[in-house]
Amino acid sequence: MLELENARVIGMGNDRRVYQDPRDPRRCIKVPRYPDKGSRQNQREQRYFEGLVRRGVHDWSYVPAYHGSVATREGLGLVFDLILDDDGTTSRRLREICHETPERVGEEALMDELANLYRYLDKRWLIPSDLNDRNIVVQFREHQSPRLWLIDGISNPDFIPLATGIAWLARRKIARRYRHFLKKLMKGGMLTADAHARLERRLWGD
């Protein structure tokens, strides 16, 4: 059983706590925030990602790779790649970058990456259950354009998750949620109205 008492906490949500994996600093472990209650989000995410693995998804270029589960003293932990910048620091949330250092990601680069992230999800019909600027980080690497990563909120929480196994239904759900997400970015001042309109035309021809 893995001991996390001295591991570095890198994130905290309502349902889960995220540690840097003490066995491999390039990975993280998501565990229940309240071990006695467990984590419904972990259970749902585990089912979803194990289904992706069975489906043969191997391209983890915009979503951190899943490396299975591990028993910890805080309950079942899910192991994922940890997204790091070149200097070894944890990549920061999109919201923080856009509000604090927007010059690091220009408008055109942000639009390109938002389009790339959508096409990645659509092509592999990966359903985002909670798509917001807190669940997306911006990775900076030398001699490369900034990269967006959707680090949390991937699963299908529907009671009868038909879209999980039906491509056209999944893609319709992805498009609906992504369009709503882009509107939230515009309302939050992270996308201009012009950039939002151009992205809409680029992705859906509207």
Short mmCIF file of C-alpha atoms in Angstrom, two decimals:
data_model
loop_
_atom_site.label_atom_id
_atom_site.label_comp_id
_atom_site.label_asym_id
_atom_site.label_seq_id
_atom_site.Cartn_x
_atom_site.Cartn_y
_atom_site.Cartn_z
CA MET A 1 0.00 0.00 0.00
CA LEU A 2 1.47 3.33 -1.08
CA GLU A 3 2.15 5.90 1.63
CA LEU A 4 1.43 9.51 0.63
CA GLU A 5 2.02 11.25 3.96
CA ASN A 6 5.18 13.00 2.75
CA ALA A 7 4.15 13.40 -0.89
CA ARG A 8 3.66 16.89 -2.32
CA VAL A 9 0.05 18.02 -2.69
CA ILE A 10 -0.37 19.71 -6.08
CA GLY A 11 -4.13 20.16 -6.19
CA MET A 12 -7.34 19.94 -4.21
CA GLY A 13 -10.97 19.78 -5.27
CA ASN A 14 -14.31 19.17 -3.58
CA ASP A 15 -13.99 15.42 -3.99
CA ARG A 16 -10.30 14.65 -4.50
CA ARG A 17 -6.76 15.50 -3.51
CA VAL A 18 -3.90 15.25 -6.02
CA TYR A 19 -0.35 14.30 -5.08
CA GLN A 20 2.86 14.20 -7.03
CA ASP A 21 3.69 10.50 -7.26
CA PRO A 22 6.52 9.82 -4.76
CA ARG A 23 7.70 6.98 -7.00
CA ASP A 24 7.89 9.09 -10.18
CA PRO A 25 7.83 12.93 -10.11
CA ARG A 26 6.51 12.96 -13.70
CA ARG A 27 3.23 11.43 -12.55
CA CYS A 28 0.43 12.34 -10.17
CA ILE A 29 -2.04 10.35 -8.06
CA LYS A 30 -5.67 11.38 -7.53
CA VAL A 31 -7.16 10.09 -4.27
CA PRO A 32 -10.38 10.72 -2.32
CA ARG A 33 -10.25 13.92 -0.31
CA TYR A 34 -12.32 12.19 2.38
CA PRO A 35 -11.12 8.55 2.47
CA ASP A 36 -14.07 7.34 4.57
CA LYS A 37 -16.50 8.50 1.88
CA GLY A 38 -14.42 7.47 -1.12
CA SER A 39 -14.59 9.38 -4.39
CA ARG A 40 -17.43 8.98 -6.87
CA GLN A 41 -15.40 11.03 -9.32
CA ASN A 42 -12.51 8.57 -9.05
CA GLN A 43 -14.84 5.62 -9.59
CA ARG A 44 -16.42 7.24 -12.65
CA GLU A 45 -13.06 8.32 -14.08
CA GLN A 46 -11.52 4.89 -13.56
CA ARG A 47 -14.36 3.20 -15.47
CA TYR A 48 -14.10 5.73 -18.27
CA PHE A 49 -10.32 5.63 -18.72
CA GLU A 50 -10.14 1.85 -18.51
CA GLY A 51 -12.76 1.82 -21.24
CA LEU A 52 -10.55 4.12 -23.34
CA VAL A 53 -7.63 1.76 -22.88
CA ARG A 54 -9.78 -1.19 -23.98
CA ARG A 55 -10.91 0.86 -26.97
CA GLY A 56 -7.27 1.28 -27.98
CA VAL A 57 -6.76 4.98 -27.27
CA HIS A 58 -2.98 5.52 -27.24
CA ASP A 59 -2.63 9.19 -28.19
CA TRP A 60 -2.41 11.23 -24.99
CA SER A 61 -1.28 14.49 -26.56
CA TYR A 62 -3.93 16.75 -24.96
CA VAL A 63 -5.11 14.60 -22.04
CA PRO A 64 -2.60 13.14 -19.52
CA ALA A 65 -1.93 9.43 -20.01
CA TYR A 66 -3.65 7.07 -17.58
CA HIS A 67 -1.41 4.54 -15.82
CA GLY A 68 -3.94 2.52 -13.85
CA SER A 69 -4.73 2.55 -10.14
CA VAL A 70 -2.80 2.07 -6.92
CA ALA A 71 -3.89 1.28 -3.37
CA THR A 72 -3.00 4.06 -0.92
CA ARG A 73 -3.74 4.74 2.73
CA GLU A 74 -6.14 7.42 1.51
CA GLY A 75 -8.09 5.06 -0.71
CA LEU A 76 -7.90 4.08 -4.35
CA GLY A 77 -5.55 6.33 -6.30
CA LEU A 78 -5.63 6.93 -10.05
CA VAL A 79 -2.24 7.50 -11.68
CA PHE A 80 -1.78 9.97 -14.53
CA ASP A 81 1.05 11.82 -16.20
CA LEU A 82 1.81 15.12 -14.45
CA ILE A 83 2.03 18.03 -16.87
CA LEU A 84 5.22 19.99 -16.24
CA ASP A 85 6.93 22.97 -17.84
CA ASP A 86 10.54 22.75 -18.99
CA ASP A 87 11.78 24.09 -15.64
CA GLY A 88 10.11 21.20 -13.81
CA THR A 89 7.30 23.25 -12.29
CA THR A 90 3.70 22.14 -12.55
CA SER A 91 2.02 23.76 -15.55
CA ARG A 92 -0.40 26.48 -14.46
CA ARG A 93 -4.13 26.75 -15.08
CA LEU A 94 -5.42 28.53 -18.17
CA ARG A 95 -7.30 31.02 -15.97
CA GLU A 96 -4.11 32.03 -14.14
CA ILE A 97 -2.09 32.42 -17.33
CA CYS A 98 -4.76 34.50 -19.11
CA HIS A 99 -5.30 36.84 -16.16
CA GLU A 100 -1.76 37.13 -14.77
CA THR A 101 0.62 36.68 -17.72
CA PRO A 102 -1.51 36.87 -20.90
CA GLU A 103 1.51 37.93 -22.96
CA ARG A 104 2.88 34.38 -22.64
CA VAL A 105 0.02 33.10 -24.81
CA GLY A 106 -1.01 35.39 -27.63
CA GLU A 107 -4.55 35.42 -28.98
CA GLU A 108 -3.74 33.51 -32.16
CA ALA A 109 -1.76 30.83 -30.29
CA LEU A 110 -4.60 30.41 -27.80
CA MET A 111 -7.13 30.10 -30.61
CA ASP A 112 -4.99 27.50 -32.35
CA GLU A 113 -4.66 25.43 -29.19
CA LEU A 114 -8.37 25.67 -28.35
CA ALA A 115 -9.11 24.42 -31.86
CA ASN A 116 -6.52 21.63 -31.53
CA LEU A 117 -7.94 20.52 -28.18
CA TYR A 118 -11.47 20.36 -29.58
CA ARG A 119 -10.37 18.37 -32.64
CA TYR A 120 -8.44 15.97 -30.40
CA LEU A 121 -11.51 15.30 -28.25
CA ASP A 122 -13.80 15.05 -31.27
CA LYS A 123 -11.58 12.64 -33.21
CA ARG A 124 -11.26 10.25 -30.25
CA TRP A 125 -14.75 11.03 -28.88
CA LEU A 126 -13.42 11.80 -25.41
CA ILE A 127 -16.24 13.35 -23.43
CA PRO A 128 -15.43 16.21 -21.04
CA SER A 129 -17.73 16.10 -18.01
CA ASP A 130 -16.47 19.38 -16.51
CA LEU A 131 -14.90 21.66 -19.10
CA ASN A 132 -13.65 24.88 -17.54
CA ASP A 133 -10.57 27.09 -17.28
CA ARG A 134 -9.54 25.46 -13.98
CA ASN A 135 -9.27 21.99 -15.52
CA ILE A 136 -7.03 23.12 -18.38
CA VAL A 137 -3.35 23.94 -17.92
CA VAL A 138 -0.91 25.65 -20.28
CA GLN A 139 2.41 23.88 -20.76
CA PHE A 140 5.47 25.90 -21.81
CA ARG A 141 8.41 24.09 -23.37
CA GLU A 142 11.45 25.55 -25.03
CA HIS A 143 11.23 26.03 -28.81
CA GLN A 144 7.58 24.86 -28.82
CA SER A 145 4.26 26.66 -28.90
CA PRO A 146 2.24 26.67 -25.66
CA ARG A 147 0.20 23.47 -25.29
CA LEU A 148 -3.20 23.16 -23.62
CA TRP A 149 -3.88 20.04 -21.54
CA LEU A 150 -7.27 18.98 -20.18
CA ILE A 151 -6.09 17.53 -16.88
CA ASP A 152 -9.41 16.79 -15.15
CA GLY A 153 -13.11 16.34 -15.79
CA ILE A 154 -13.00 13.60 -18.44
CA SER A 155 -15.81 11.05 -18.16
CA ASN A 156 -19.46 10.60 -18.95
CA PRO A 157 -21.55 11.14 -15.80
CA ASP A 158 -24.87 10.27 -17.46
CA PHE A 159 -26.94 7.69 -15.57
CA ILE A 160 -27.21 5.70 -18.81
CA PRO A 161 -23.94 6.66 -20.58
CA LEU A 162 -24.93 5.81 -24.14
CA ALA A 163 -22.57 8.38 -25.61
CA THR A 164 -19.57 6.55 -24.16
CA GLY A 165 -19.91 3.83 -26.78
CA ILE A 166 -21.60 5.67 -29.67
CA ALA A 167 -19.28 7.94 -31.63
CA TRP A 168 -21.83 10.30 -33.20
CA LEU A 169 -23.63 10.78 -29.89
CA ALA A 170 -20.35 11.43 -28.09
CA ARG A 171 -19.28 13.98 -30.72
CA ARG A 172 -22.59 15.83 -30.44
CA LYS A 173 -22.16 16.01 -26.66
CA ILE A 174 -18.53 17.16 -27.01
CA ALA A 175 -19.50 19.94 -29.44
CA ARG A 176 -22.31 21.19 -27.20
CA ARG A 177 -20.08 21.32 -24.13
CA TYR A 178 -17.17 22.86 -25.99
CA ARG A 179 -19.28 25.65 -27.44
CA HIS A 180 -20.57 26.42 -23.95
CA PHE A 181 -16.98 26.44 -22.68
CA LEU A 182 -15.86 28.92 -25.35
CA LYS A 183 -18.72 31.23 -24.37
CA LYS A 184 -17.56 31.09 -20.76
CA LEU A 185 -14.02 32.00 -21.84
CA MET A 186 -15.39 35.02 -23.70
CA LYS A 187 -17.53 36.12 -20.76
CA GLY A 188 -14.53 35.68 -18.45
CA GLY A 189 -12.37 37.96 -20.60
CA MET A 190 -10.03 35.20 -21.82
CA LEU A 191 -11.30 35.37 -25.41
CA THR A 192 -12.35 38.49 -27.25
CA ALA A 193 -15.73 38.49 -28.99
CA ASP A 194 -13.90 38.54 -32.34
CA ALA A 195 -11.71 35.56 -31.39
CA HIS A 196 -14.77 33.67 -30.18
CA ALA A 197 -16.62 34.30 -33.44
CA ARG A 198 -13.62 33.23 -35.52
CA LEU A 199 -13.24 30.02 -33.50
CA GLU A 200 -16.91 29.22 -33.98
CA ARG A 201 -16.51 29.60 -37.74
CA ARG A 202 -13.29 27.60 -37.78
CA LEU A 203 -14.72 24.65 -35.86
CA TRP A 204 -18.38 24.56 -36.88
CA GLY A 205 -18.73 26.90 -39.84
CA ASP A 206 -21.23 29.17 -38.11
#
